[in-house]
mmCIF file of C-alpha atoms (C1' of nucleotides) in Angstrom:
data_model
loop_
_atom_site.group_PDB
_atom_site.id
_atom_site.type_symbol
_atom_site.label_atom_id
_atom_site.label_comp_id
_atom_site.label_asym_id
_atom_site.label_seq_id
_atom_site.Cartn_x
_atom_site.Cartn_y
_atom_site.Cartn_z
ATOM 1 C CA UNK A 1 -53.113 -147.865 -16.056
ATOM 2 C CA UNK A 2 -54.579 -147.482 -19.557
ATOM 3 C CA UNK A 3 -53.660 -144.454 -21.600
ATOM 4 C CA UNK A 4 -56.638 -142.191 -21.214
ATOM 5 C CA UNK A 5 -57.700 -138.775 -20.103
ATOM 6 C CA UNK A 6 -56.982 -139.538 -16.491
ATOM 7 C CA UNK A 7 -53.464 -140.806 -17.163
ATOM 8 C CA UNK A 8 -52.706 -137.740 -19.247
ATOM 9 C CA UNK A 9 -54.029 -135.403 -16.591
ATOM 10 C CA UNK A 10 -52.028 -137.137 -13.904
ATOM 11 C CA UNK A 11 -48.861 -137.069 -16.013
ATOM 12 C CA UNK A 12 -49.197 -133.362 -16.495
ATOM 13 C CA UNK A 13 -49.945 -132.656 -12.856
ATOM 14 C CA UNK A 14 -47.121 -134.919 -11.807
ATOM 15 C CA UNK A 15 -44.544 -133.091 -13.919
ATOM 16 C CA UNK A 16 -45.587 -129.710 -12.620
ATOM 17 C CA UNK A 17 -45.876 -130.859 -9.021
ATOM 18 C CA UNK A 18 -42.373 -132.305 -8.950
ATOM 19 C CA UNK A 19 -41.003 -129.240 -10.746
ATOM 20 C CA UNK A 20 -42.466 -127.012 -8.065
ATOM 21 C CA UNK A 21 -40.760 -128.990 -5.308
ATOM 22 C CA UNK A 22 -37.419 -128.996 -7.100
ATOM 23 C CA UNK A 23 -37.633 -125.273 -7.826
ATOM 24 C CA UNK A 24 -38.375 -124.557 -4.185
ATOM 25 C CA UNK A 25 -35.448 -126.614 -2.915
ATOM 26 C CA UNK A 26 -32.946 -125.271 -5.427
ATOM 27 C CA UNK A 27 -34.260 -121.698 -5.291
ATOM 28 C CA UNK A 28 -35.178 -121.599 -8.952
ATOM 29 C CA UNK A 29 -37.603 -119.145 -10.442
ATOM 30 C CA UNK A 30 -40.052 -120.171 -13.138
ATOM 31 C CA UNK A 31 -39.488 -118.035 -16.206
ATOM 32 C CA UNK A 32 -41.294 -119.754 -19.066
ATOM 33 C CA UNK A 33 -44.930 -119.446 -19.949
ATOM 34 C CA UNK A 34 -47.514 -120.596 -17.455
ATOM 35 C CA UNK A 35 -47.464 -124.274 -18.400
ATOM 36 C CA UNK A 36 -43.692 -124.550 -18.772
ATOM 37 C CA UNK A 37 -41.204 -125.890 -16.273
ATOM 38 C CA UNK A 38 -38.517 -123.609 -17.610
ATOM 39 C CA UNK A 39 -36.734 -121.808 -14.791
ATOM 40 C CA UNK A 40 -33.821 -119.599 -13.940
ATOM 41 C CA UNK A 41 -31.205 -120.113 -11.248
ATOM 42 C CA UNK A 42 -27.527 -119.563 -10.422
ATOM 43 C CA UNK A 43 -26.532 -121.909 -13.229
ATOM 44 C CA UNK A 44 -28.559 -120.151 -15.874
ATOM 45 C CA UNK A 45 -31.721 -121.076 -17.715
ATOM 46 C CA UNK A 46 -32.952 -124.576 -17.047
ATOM 47 C CA UNK A 47 -35.938 -126.844 -17.252
ATOM 48 C CA UNK A 48 -37.136 -129.334 -14.674
ATOM 49 C CA UNK A 49 -37.942 -132.780 -16.017
ATOM 50 C CA UNK A 50 -39.417 -135.658 -14.096
ATOM 51 C CA UNK A 51 -39.615 -139.402 -14.554
ATOM 52 C CA UNK A 52 -41.247 -141.896 -12.277
ATOM 53 C CA UNK A 53 -39.390 -144.976 -11.173
ATOM 54 C CA UNK A 54 -39.173 -147.442 -14.025
ATOM 55 C CA UNK A 55 -39.411 -144.946 -16.857
ATOM 56 C CA UNK A 56 -36.430 -145.179 -19.143
ATOM 57 C CA UNK A 57 -36.317 -141.810 -20.875
ATOM 58 C CA UNK A 58 -37.008 -138.151 -20.524
ATOM 59 C CA UNK A 59 -37.748 -135.971 -23.544
ATOM 60 C CA UNK A 60 -36.656 -132.397 -24.143
ATOM 61 C CA UNK A 61 -38.250 -130.270 -26.812
ATOM 62 C CA UNK A 62 -35.797 -129.530 -29.578
ATOM 63 C CA UNK A 63 -37.017 -125.976 -29.746
ATOM 64 C CA UNK A 64 -36.338 -125.433 -26.074
ATOM 65 C CA UNK A 65 -32.880 -126.969 -25.792
ATOM 66 C CA UNK A 66 -30.898 -124.131 -27.475
ATOM 67 C CA UNK A 67 -31.921 -121.657 -24.781
ATOM 68 C CA UNK A 68 -31.087 -123.977 -21.890
ATOM 69 C CA UNK A 69 -27.908 -124.068 -19.824
ATOM 70 C CA UNK A 70 -28.957 -126.969 -17.660
ATOM 71 C CA UNK A 71 -31.604 -129.619 -17.158
ATOM 72 C CA UNK A 72 -32.775 -130.589 -13.699
ATOM 73 C CA UNK A 73 -33.870 -134.211 -13.868
ATOM 74 C CA UNK A 74 -35.938 -135.627 -11.006
ATOM 75 C CA UNK A 75 -35.685 -139.371 -11.303
ATOM 76 C CA UNK A 76 -37.847 -141.621 -9.159
ATOM 77 C CA UNK A 77 -35.878 -144.024 -6.990
ATOM 78 C CA UNK A 78 -38.927 -145.476 -5.268
ATOM 79 C CA UNK A 79 -42.621 -144.780 -5.097
ATOM 80 C CA UNK A 80 -42.360 -141.360 -3.462
ATOM 81 C CA UNK A 81 -38.697 -140.438 -3.569
ATOM 82 C CA UNK A 82 -36.837 -138.661 -6.344
ATOM 83 C CA UNK A 83 -33.177 -137.937 -6.866
ATOM 84 C CA UNK A 84 -32.463 -134.685 -8.653
ATOM 85 C CA UNK A 85 -29.554 -134.526 -11.101
ATOM 86 C CA UNK A 86 -28.105 -131.498 -12.813
ATOM 87 C CA UNK A 87 -27.439 -132.320 -16.428
ATOM 88 C CA UNK A 88 -25.220 -129.655 -17.943
ATOM 89 C CA UNK A 89 -25.343 -128.563 -21.577
ATOM 90 C CA UNK A 90 -22.272 -130.647 -22.383
ATOM 91 C CA UNK A 91 -23.755 -133.715 -20.787
ATOM 92 C CA UNK A 92 -27.007 -133.205 -22.632
ATOM 93 C CA UNK A 93 -25.075 -133.093 -25.897
ATOM 94 C CA UNK A 94 -23.293 -136.290 -24.890
ATOM 95 C CA UNK A 95 -26.432 -138.139 -23.827
ATOM 96 C CA UNK A 96 -29.141 -136.906 -26.177
ATOM 97 C CA UNK A 97 -30.403 -139.063 -28.999
ATOM 98 C CA UNK A 98 -33.000 -138.942 -31.714
ATOM 99 C CA UNK A 99 -36.195 -140.863 -30.971
ATOM 100 C CA UNK A 100 -37.162 -143.547 -33.414
ATOM 101 C CA UNK A 101 -40.830 -142.789 -33.146
ATOM 102 C CA UNK A 102 -42.019 -140.241 -35.702
ATOM 103 C CA UNK A 103 -44.517 -139.027 -33.171
ATOM 104 C CA UNK A 104 -41.722 -137.719 -30.965
ATOM 105 C CA UNK A 105 -39.540 -136.140 -33.657
ATOM 106 C CA UNK A 106 -39.902 -132.777 -31.958
ATOM 107 C CA UNK A 107 -37.969 -133.967 -28.929
ATOM 108 C CA UNK A 108 -34.535 -135.160 -27.971
ATOM 109 C CA UNK A 109 -34.425 -138.065 -25.589
ATOM 110 C CA UNK A 110 -32.036 -138.827 -22.774
ATOM 111 C CA UNK A 111 -31.801 -142.163 -21.064
ATOM 112 C CA UNK A 112 -32.483 -142.215 -17.348
ATOM 113 C CA UNK A 113 -29.628 -144.696 -17.157
ATOM 114 C CA UNK A 114 -27.211 -142.033 -18.427
ATOM 115 C CA UNK A 115 -28.519 -139.410 -16.044
ATOM 116 C CA UNK A 116 -27.981 -141.770 -13.142
ATOM 117 C CA UNK A 117 -24.275 -141.862 -13.960
ATOM 118 C CA UNK A 118 -24.126 -138.335 -12.555
ATOM 119 C CA UNK A 119 -24.063 -137.432 -8.893
ATOM 120 C CA UNK A 120 -27.475 -136.441 -7.487
ATOM 121 C CA UNK A 121 -27.611 -133.002 -5.935
ATOM 122 C CA UNK A 122 -30.844 -133.375 -4.024
ATOM 123 C CA UNK A 123 -33.310 -135.924 -2.811
ATOM 124 C CA UNK A 124 -36.961 -135.024 -2.514
ATOM 125 C CA UNK A 125 -40.094 -136.841 -1.518
ATOM 126 C CA UNK A 126 -43.446 -136.463 -3.171
ATOM 127 C CA UNK A 127 -46.473 -137.077 -1.041
ATOM 128 C CA UNK A 128 -48.863 -136.441 -3.882
ATOM 129 C CA UNK A 129 -49.699 -133.013 -2.538
ATOM 130 C CA UNK A 130 -47.852 -129.762 -2.963
ATOM 131 C CA UNK A 131 -46.389 -129.877 0.518
ATOM 132 C CA UNK A 132 -43.691 -132.443 -0.123
ATOM 133 C CA UNK A 133 -40.602 -132.100 1.987
ATOM 134 C CA UNK A 134 -36.943 -132.477 1.424
ATOM 135 C CA UNK A 135 -35.642 -135.636 2.993
ATOM 136 C CA UNK A 136 -33.126 -134.993 5.724
ATOM 137 C CA UNK A 137 -31.219 -138.197 6.408
ATOM 138 C CA UNK A 138 -30.514 -137.099 9.965
ATOM 139 C CA UNK A 139 -34.208 -136.956 10.639
ATOM 140 C CA UNK A 140 -34.976 -140.467 9.489
ATOM 141 C CA UNK A 141 -36.662 -142.282 12.320
ATOM 142 C CA UNK A 142 -35.161 -145.666 13.036
ATOM 143 C CA UNK A 143 -37.453 -148.358 14.289
ATOM 144 C CA UNK A 144 -36.311 -150.408 17.209
ATOM 145 C CA UNK A 145 -35.333 -153.712 15.784
ATOM 146 C CA UNK A 146 -33.246 -156.575 16.953
ATOM 147 C CA UNK A 147 -29.606 -155.698 16.833
ATOM 148 C CA UNK A 148 -28.853 -158.808 14.859
ATOM 149 C CA UNK A 149 -31.314 -157.882 12.105
ATOM 150 C CA UNK A 150 -29.813 -154.418 11.935
ATOM 151 C CA UNK A 151 -26.338 -155.849 11.608
ATOM 152 C CA UNK A 152 -27.415 -158.127 8.792
ATOM 153 C CA UNK A 153 -29.137 -155.305 6.962
ATOM 154 C CA UNK A 154 -26.126 -153.108 7.400
ATOM 155 C CA UNK A 155 -23.866 -155.809 6.054
ATOM 156 C CA UNK A 156 -26.178 -156.367 3.084
ATOM 157 C CA UNK A 157 -26.001 -152.670 2.266
ATOM 158 C CA UNK A 158 -22.227 -152.710 2.526
ATOM 159 C CA UNK A 159 -22.000 -155.677 0.200
ATOM 160 C CA UNK A 160 -24.315 -154.129 -2.370
ATOM 161 C CA UNK A 161 -22.335 -150.918 -2.149
ATOM 162 C CA UNK A 162 -19.172 -152.858 -2.866
ATOM 163 C CA UNK A 163 -20.937 -154.567 -5.733
ATOM 164 C CA UNK A 164 -21.954 -151.177 -7.142
ATOM 165 C CA UNK A 165 -18.421 -149.889 -6.859
ATOM 166 C CA UNK A 166 -17.061 -152.965 -8.592
ATOM 167 C CA UNK A 167 -19.573 -152.705 -11.414
ATOM 168 C CA UNK A 168 -18.881 -148.977 -11.817
ATOM 169 C CA UNK A 169 -15.165 -149.546 -12.042
ATOM 170 C CA UNK A 170 -15.566 -152.418 -14.491
ATOM 171 C CA UNK A 171 -17.733 -150.154 -16.611
ATOM 172 C CA UNK A 172 -15.146 -147.358 -16.460
ATOM 173 C CA UNK A 173 -12.492 -149.845 -17.561
ATOM 174 C CA UNK A 174 -14.776 -150.808 -20.479
ATOM 175 C CA UNK A 175 -14.829 -154.388 -19.285
ATOM 176 C CA UNK A 176 -18.605 -154.457 -19.110
ATOM 177 C CA UNK A 177 -21.235 -152.654 -21.138
ATOM 178 C CA UNK A 178 -24.478 -153.749 -19.525
ATOM 179 C CA UNK A 179 -25.658 -154.120 -15.957
ATOM 180 C CA UNK A 180 -26.292 -157.808 -16.428
ATOM 181 C CA UNK A 181 -24.266 -160.466 -14.746
ATOM 182 C CA UNK A 182 -20.729 -159.395 -15.672
ATOM 183 C CA UNK A 183 -19.626 -162.818 -16.911
ATOM 184 C CA UNK A 184 -21.193 -162.344 -20.336
ATOM 185 C CA UNK A 185 -19.691 -158.909 -20.890
ATOM 186 C CA UNK A 186 -16.339 -160.017 -19.554
ATOM 187 C CA UNK A 187 -16.301 -162.910 -22.003
ATOM 188 C CA UNK A 188 -16.769 -160.420 -24.830
ATOM 189 C CA UNK A 189 -14.019 -158.257 -23.408
ATOM 190 C CA UNK A 190 -11.634 -161.212 -23.264
ATOM 191 C CA UNK A 191 -12.417 -162.263 -26.810
ATOM 192 C CA UNK A 192 -11.994 -158.705 -28.050
ATOM 193 C CA UNK A 193 -8.610 -158.175 -26.430
ATOM 194 C CA UNK A 194 -7.093 -161.640 -26.677
ATOM 195 C CA UNK A 195 -7.970 -161.968 -30.350
ATOM 196 C CA UNK A 196 -7.809 -158.316 -31.411
ATOM 197 C CA UNK A 197 -11.412 -158.231 -32.556
ATOM 198 C CA UNK A 198 -13.732 -155.249 -32.915
ATOM 199 C CA UNK A 199 -16.834 -154.740 -30.841
ATOM 200 C CA UNK A 200 -20.090 -154.725 -32.759
ATOM 201 C CA UNK A 201 -22.631 -151.975 -31.998
ATOM 202 C CA UNK A 202 -24.656 -152.786 -28.914
ATOM 203 C CA UNK A 203 -27.826 -153.433 -30.845
ATOM 204 C CA UNK A 204 -26.282 -155.815 -33.373
ATOM 205 C CA UNK A 205 -28.426 -158.882 -33.620
ATOM 206 C CA UNK A 206 -26.794 -162.247 -33.488
ATOM 207 C CA UNK A 207 -23.106 -161.361 -33.166
ATOM 208 C CA UNK A 208 -20.839 -159.527 -30.757
ATOM 209 C CA UNK A 209 -17.494 -158.976 -32.501
ATOM 210 C CA UNK A 210 -15.980 -158.820 -35.947
ATOM 211 C CA UNK A 211 -12.455 -159.055 -37.326
ATOM 212 C CA UNK A 212 -10.820 -156.893 -39.978
ATOM 213 C CA UNK A 213 -12.236 -159.073 -42.728
ATOM 214 C CA UNK A 214 -15.771 -158.656 -41.464
ATOM 215 C CA UNK A 215 -16.025 -162.169 -40.067
ATOM 216 C CA UNK A 216 -18.662 -162.178 -37.354
ATOM 217 C CA UNK A 217 -18.216 -163.771 -33.947
ATOM 218 C CA UNK A 218 -20.837 -164.594 -31.367
ATOM 219 C CA UNK A 219 -19.478 -164.916 -27.831
ATOM 220 C CA UNK A 220 -21.030 -167.271 -25.301
ATOM 221 C CA UNK A 221 -19.648 -167.326 -21.797
ATOM 222 C CA UNK A 222 -20.275 -169.631 -18.906
ATOM 223 C CA UNK A 223 -18.799 -169.315 -15.463
ATOM 224 C CA UNK A 224 -18.444 -172.575 -13.585
ATOM 225 C CA UNK A 225 -18.926 -172.381 -9.841
ATOM 226 C CA UNK A 226 -18.819 -174.918 -7.061
ATOM 227 C CA UNK A 227 -22.614 -174.699 -7.000
ATOM 228 C CA UNK A 228 -23.212 -175.057 -10.719
ATOM 229 C CA UNK A 229 -20.876 -176.793 -13.083
ATOM 230 C CA UNK A 230 -23.235 -176.845 -16.068
ATOM 231 C CA UNK A 231 -21.485 -176.140 -19.370
ATOM 232 C CA UNK A 232 -24.703 -175.217 -21.105
ATOM 233 C CA UNK A 233 -24.331 -171.995 -23.059
ATOM 234 C CA UNK A 234 -26.977 -169.294 -23.287
ATOM 235 C CA UNK A 235 -29.613 -169.630 -25.975
ATOM 236 C CA UNK A 236 -28.892 -169.379 -29.682
ATOM 237 C CA UNK A 237 -31.613 -167.770 -31.761
ATOM 238 C CA UNK A 238 -32.340 -167.593 -35.467
ATOM 239 C CA UNK A 239 -29.545 -169.962 -36.361
ATOM 240 C CA UNK A 240 -31.057 -170.461 -39.805
ATOM 241 C CA UNK A 241 -30.331 -166.796 -40.577
ATOM 242 C CA UNK A 242 -26.595 -167.399 -40.036
ATOM 243 C CA UNK A 243 -26.061 -164.161 -38.145
ATOM 244 C CA UNK A 244 -22.487 -165.100 -37.168
ATOM 245 C CA UNK A 245 -19.644 -167.080 -38.737
ATOM 246 C CA UNK A 246 -18.042 -168.419 -35.578
ATOM 247 C CA UNK A 247 -19.025 -168.846 -31.975
ATOM 248 C CA UNK A 248 -16.388 -168.132 -29.350
ATOM 249 C CA UNK A 249 -17.315 -170.316 -26.397
ATOM 250 C CA UNK A 250 -15.657 -169.252 -23.175
ATOM 251 C CA UNK A 251 -15.478 -171.019 -19.852
ATOM 252 C CA UNK A 252 -14.513 -168.967 -16.801
ATOM 253 C CA UNK A 253 -13.571 -170.288 -13.415
ATOM 254 C CA UNK A 254 -15.448 -169.232 -10.334
ATOM 255 C CA UNK A 255 -12.850 -166.469 -9.947
ATOM 256 C CA UNK A 256 -13.526 -165.169 -13.468
ATOM 257 C CA UNK A 257 -10.263 -166.553 -14.794
ATOM 258 C CA UNK A 258 -10.248 -167.545 -18.455
ATOM 259 C CA UNK A 259 -10.088 -171.317 -18.442
ATOM 260 C CA UNK A 260 -11.125 -172.285 -21.963
ATOM 261 C CA UNK A 261 -11.860 -170.531 -25.219
ATOM 262 C CA UNK A 262 -13.148 -172.448 -28.216
ATOM 263 C CA UNK A 263 -13.788 -171.369 -31.780
ATOM 264 C CA UNK A 264 -16.749 -173.212 -33.226
ATOM 265 C CA UNK A 265 -17.979 -172.751 -36.762
ATOM 266 C CA UNK A 266 -21.612 -171.913 -37.402
ATOM 267 C CA UNK A 267 -22.398 -175.250 -39.027
ATOM 268 C CA UNK A 268 -21.071 -177.180 -36.043
ATOM 269 C CA UNK A 269 -23.206 -175.029 -33.739
ATOM 270 C CA UNK A 270 -26.238 -175.902 -35.887
ATOM 271 C CA UNK A 271 -25.343 -179.581 -35.737
ATOM 272 C CA UNK A 272 -25.114 -179.749 -31.955
ATOM 273 C CA UNK A 273 -27.743 -177.316 -30.693
ATOM 274 C CA UNK A 274 -30.965 -178.755 -29.376
ATOM 275 C CA UNK A 275 -34.418 -177.194 -29.321
ATOM 276 C CA UNK A 276 -35.984 -175.866 -26.160
ATOM 277 C CA UNK A 277 -39.532 -174.906 -25.425
ATOM 278 C CA UNK A 278 -38.610 -171.235 -25.256
ATOM 279 C CA UNK A 279 -37.917 -170.263 -28.809
ATOM 280 C CA UNK A 280 -34.175 -170.641 -28.749
ATOM 281 C CA UNK A 281 -31.676 -173.441 -29.025
ATOM 282 C CA UNK A 282 -29.142 -174.514 -26.477
ATOM 283 C CA UNK A 283 -25.712 -175.966 -26.676
ATOM 284 C CA UNK A 284 -23.693 -177.884 -24.139
ATOM 285 C CA UNK A 285 -20.000 -177.362 -24.525
ATOM 286 C CA UNK A 286 -18.646 -180.858 -24.089
ATOM 287 C CA UNK A 287 -18.499 -184.362 -25.507
ATOM 288 C CA UNK A 288 -18.166 -185.132 -29.191
ATOM 289 C CA UNK A 289 -18.687 -181.494 -30.129
ATOM 290 C CA UNK A 290 -15.237 -180.593 -28.852
ATOM 291 C CA UNK A 291 -13.634 -183.234 -31.071
ATOM 292 C CA UNK A 292 -15.205 -181.974 -34.295
ATOM 293 C CA UNK A 293 -12.928 -180.718 -37.056
ATOM 294 C CA UNK A 294 -14.610 -177.305 -37.083
ATOM 295 C CA UNK A 295 -13.867 -176.829 -33.389
ATOM 296 C CA UNK A 296 -10.588 -175.469 -32.095
ATOM 297 C CA UNK A 297 -9.462 -174.633 -28.589
ATOM 298 C CA UNK A 298 -7.407 -171.444 -28.591
ATOM 299 C CA UNK A 299 -6.987 -170.906 -24.840
ATOM 300 C "C1'" DA B 1 -24.488 -186.569 -12.733
ATOM 301 C "C1'" DA B 2 -26.322 -184.973 -16.737
ATOM 302 C "C1'" DT B 3 -29.953 -182.927 -19.012
ATOM 303 C "C1'" DT B 4 -33.819 -179.948 -19.504
ATOM 304 C "C1'" DC B 5 -36.563 -176.208 -18.348
ATOM 305 C "C1'" DT B 6 -37.810 -171.916 -15.920
ATOM 306 C "C1'" DG B 7 -36.782 -167.500 -13.476
ATOM 307 C "C1'" DC B 8 -35.508 -163.135 -13.567
ATOM 308 C "C1'" DA B 9 -33.299 -158.959 -14.982
ATOM 309 C "C1'" DT B 10 -32.129 -156.104 -18.602
ATOM 310 C "C1'" DG B 11 -31.906 -153.454 -23.240
ATOM 311 C "C1'" DA B 12 -33.854 -151.425 -27.238
ATOM 312 C "C1'" DG B 13 -37.418 -149.824 -29.881
ATOM 313 C "C1'" DG B 14 -42.133 -148.718 -30.630
ATOM 314 C "C1'" DT B 15 -47.200 -147.429 -30.057
ATOM 315 C "C1'" DG B 16 -50.652 -144.820 -27.981
ATOM 316 C "C1'" DG B 17 -52.878 -141.186 -25.084
ATOM 317 C "C1'" DG B 18 -54.459 -136.521 -22.590
ATOM 318 C "C1'" DG B 19 -53.896 -131.792 -20.122
ATOM 319 C "C1'" DT B 20 -52.554 -126.718 -20.191
ATOM 320 C "C1'" DA C 1 -46.411 -125.488 -28.510
ATOM 321 C "C1'" DC C 2 -45.555 -127.459 -24.534
ATOM 322 C "C1'" DC C 3 -46.018 -130.727 -20.449
ATOM 323 C "C1'" DC C 4 -45.722 -135.654 -19.672
ATOM 324 C "C1'" DC C 5 -47.017 -141.109 -18.786
ATOM 325 C "C1'" DA C 6 -48.692 -146.136 -19.928
ATOM 326 C "C1'" DC C 7 -47.977 -150.013 -22.148
ATOM 327 C "C1'" DC C 8 -46.309 -153.078 -25.698
ATOM 328 C "C1'" DT C 9 -43.014 -156.420 -28.312
ATOM 329 C "C1'" DC C 10 -38.852 -158.608 -29.137
ATOM 330 C "C1'" DA C 11 -34.206 -159.902 -27.897
ATOM 331 C "C1'" DT C 12 -30.522 -161.242 -24.657
ATOM 332 C "C1'" DG C 13 -28.315 -164.187 -21.202
ATOM 333 C "C1'" DC C 14 -26.763 -166.268 -16.844
ATOM 334 C "C1'" DA C 15 -28.424 -168.824 -12.664
ATOM 335 C "C1'" DG C 16 -30.401 -172.375 -10.770
ATOM 336 C "C1'" DA C 17 -34.407 -175.585 -10.063
ATOM 337 C "C1'" DA C 18 -36.469 -179.690 -11.698
ATOM 338 C "C1'" DT C 19 -36.280 -183.859 -14.019
ATOM 339 C "C1'" DT C 20 -34.257 -187.950 -15.964
#
DNA sequence: AATTCTGCATGAGGTGGGGT
DNA sequence: ACCCCACCTCATGCAGAATT
């Protein structure tokens, strides 16, 4: 939808509509001025913020934050359903960040991703009217389906739940940083710990780790499986800018066991990468490359 | 079998807008 | 002052399909 009067109107109505539902369910009382979602409840002064599914941030006015004890964040989990999280003052301080856009300098921003790390306290549905209801899981009507299909779906849910738990625990252990395929993050983790390197900030372009002398390392990881034994490493970009000094090329087994780790100097990478049609260059970790003088296997 | 290309998901940062 | 959303670009990176 283009940004226009209609979108603005809908955004405003949306925020207030969701706030009304949340306030009703959590027995909160609106206390701010007529257009504010500020409210009061057992946990003190709060404000109700909403974000539709897919939106990455919520903003809180800097002027409002000092008088708040809590933020109620309604985060869309599908088209009509929202999970409500209670973000305490401490958590807000932990999560908040300054926007880069000058236009939004009057607000703090919090990532939806961070909010979702918390435990939701409520689930609501929004029907687009003011009469939305709280979802009661016990009242969900199950369609009659073949037992087999139900079993498969149940099993799929169980597996994804396990996957979630695994990813959460890996994140807690600082093994992974993103929600991508964990192989890439794990490769970085291995390089960091096996070689005593220092993690670069997440947004660092072109390198992942540094050593005490400031030497920059780019980590490329490939996991070989019985279904795909390709040793092609992910794309290299902007090689002419020399954004790293060495590439650490890591091969994992199907079971995520470190099988190979190679140190390859930047000039050798440049020599062996090949162009693609997608704006980056690729490298296959095999053949003559591995016999070059600037290439050393360390694991 | 090896090589090449595409798919898909994600992260980060930025611009713009309108309603009450 | 306060409430929000829509849409954009650029970068990253593994998986796996398609081609040679």
